[in-house]
Amino acid sequence: MKIITTIEELRDQLSGQLRTAFVPTMGNLHEGHLSLMRLARKHGDPVVASIFVNRLQFGPNEDFDKYPRTFQADVEKLEKEGVYVLFAPTEKDLYPEPQEFRVNPPADLGNTLEGEFRPGFFTGVTTIVLKLFSCVQPKVAVFGKKDYQQLMMVRNMARQFALPTEIIGAETYRADDGLALSSRNMYLSEAERAEAPALFQGLNYVANEMRAGHLDIFQVEHKAMEDLAKRGWKPDYVSIRKRSDLQPPSAGDLAQGAPLVVLAAAKLGSTRLIDNLEI
């Protein structure tokens, strides 16, 4: 595996490659990330991964400085997966001058759910993804469904900018007890890790209520958040949305059986976890 830090060297290395499959990451890789590498290989060749902790998507009180950085272990894992190139730029490599041009996501998608609780987050995400796409110029790029809103944001951005990159969504990789794998799980204490699957259990409660025909959305959402709070969580949201645009479903949408997804974000101790489940 070639480890490349500069955009110029990356472009030279990938010159002439027409089927590049790309997986962008912020490192601290776990089995969920590695499953993305395997899916990428099914859709293109060579497989290129990136590791870059993107300052633009962290708020002023978020965990940029303490975000886990495990570069050597990450390299070993990617080598075992047969990744061709690891693009691991420094901030100076990727932002040689201040990134004053930014992608501005539409308010109806960018300011709801994660966007409401993390202002500016999706501007940071879409800006870095567009820049990485410009550097790698992939035919396909793989993103996990755990970050459901992010996947939709990137997919919509690629379509509206007519980018020559197909966006592929990978199913959420879970531990045996249902917890979605996340780099932030390592922040959890032993007791918190034992409690963490309750978030996914809450999503299943909501999904089961909806499938059973209990269509008072507010009541179902409120009950799920209340149950988490009783267990010591601090929920930001448990929200039922349409899969098509992540807007709240109308009575007509529910009557017509519009495909839905329930999304949740909550703090357990000092660790904020997110998850979702398609209904």
CSV table of N, CA, C and O in Angstrom, one decimal, residues 39 101 168 203 215 220 224:
chain,number,residue,atom,x,y,z
A,39,LEU,N,-16.6,-3.5,0.4
A,39,LEU,CA,-17.7,-3.2,-0.5
A,39,LEU,C,-17.2,-2.3,-1.7
A,39,LEU,O,-17.6,-2.5,-2.8
A,101,PHE,N,-13.8,29.2,0.4
A,101,PHE,CA,-15.0,28.7,-0.4
A,101,PHE,C,-15.5,27.5,0.3
A,101,PHE,O,-14.8,26.6,0.6
A,168,ILE,N,-22.3,5.1,-3.0
A,168,ILE,CA,-22.8,3.8,-2.6
A,168,ILE,C,-23.0,3.8,-1.0
A,168,ILE,O,-22.1,4.2,-0.3
A,203,LEU,N,-34.8,2.5,18.9
A,203,LEU,CA,-35.1,2.6,17.5
A,203,LEU,C,-36.1,1.4,17.1
A,203,LEU,O,-37.0,1.6,16.3
A,215,LEU,N,-49.8,5.4,14.6
A,215,LEU,CA,-49.3,6.4,13.8
A,215,LEU,C,-49.3,7.8,14.4
A,215,LEU,O,-49.1,8.8,13.7
A,220,VAL,N,-45.1,8.5,19.8
A,220,VAL,CA,-44.1,7.5,19.7
A,220,VAL,C,-42.7,8.0,20.0
A,220,VAL,O,-41.8,7.4,20.7
A,224,ALA,N,-40.1,7.2,23.2
A,224,ALA,CA,-38.7,6.7,23.0
A,224,ALA,C,-37.7,7.6,23.7
A,224,ALA,O,-36.7,7.1,24.3
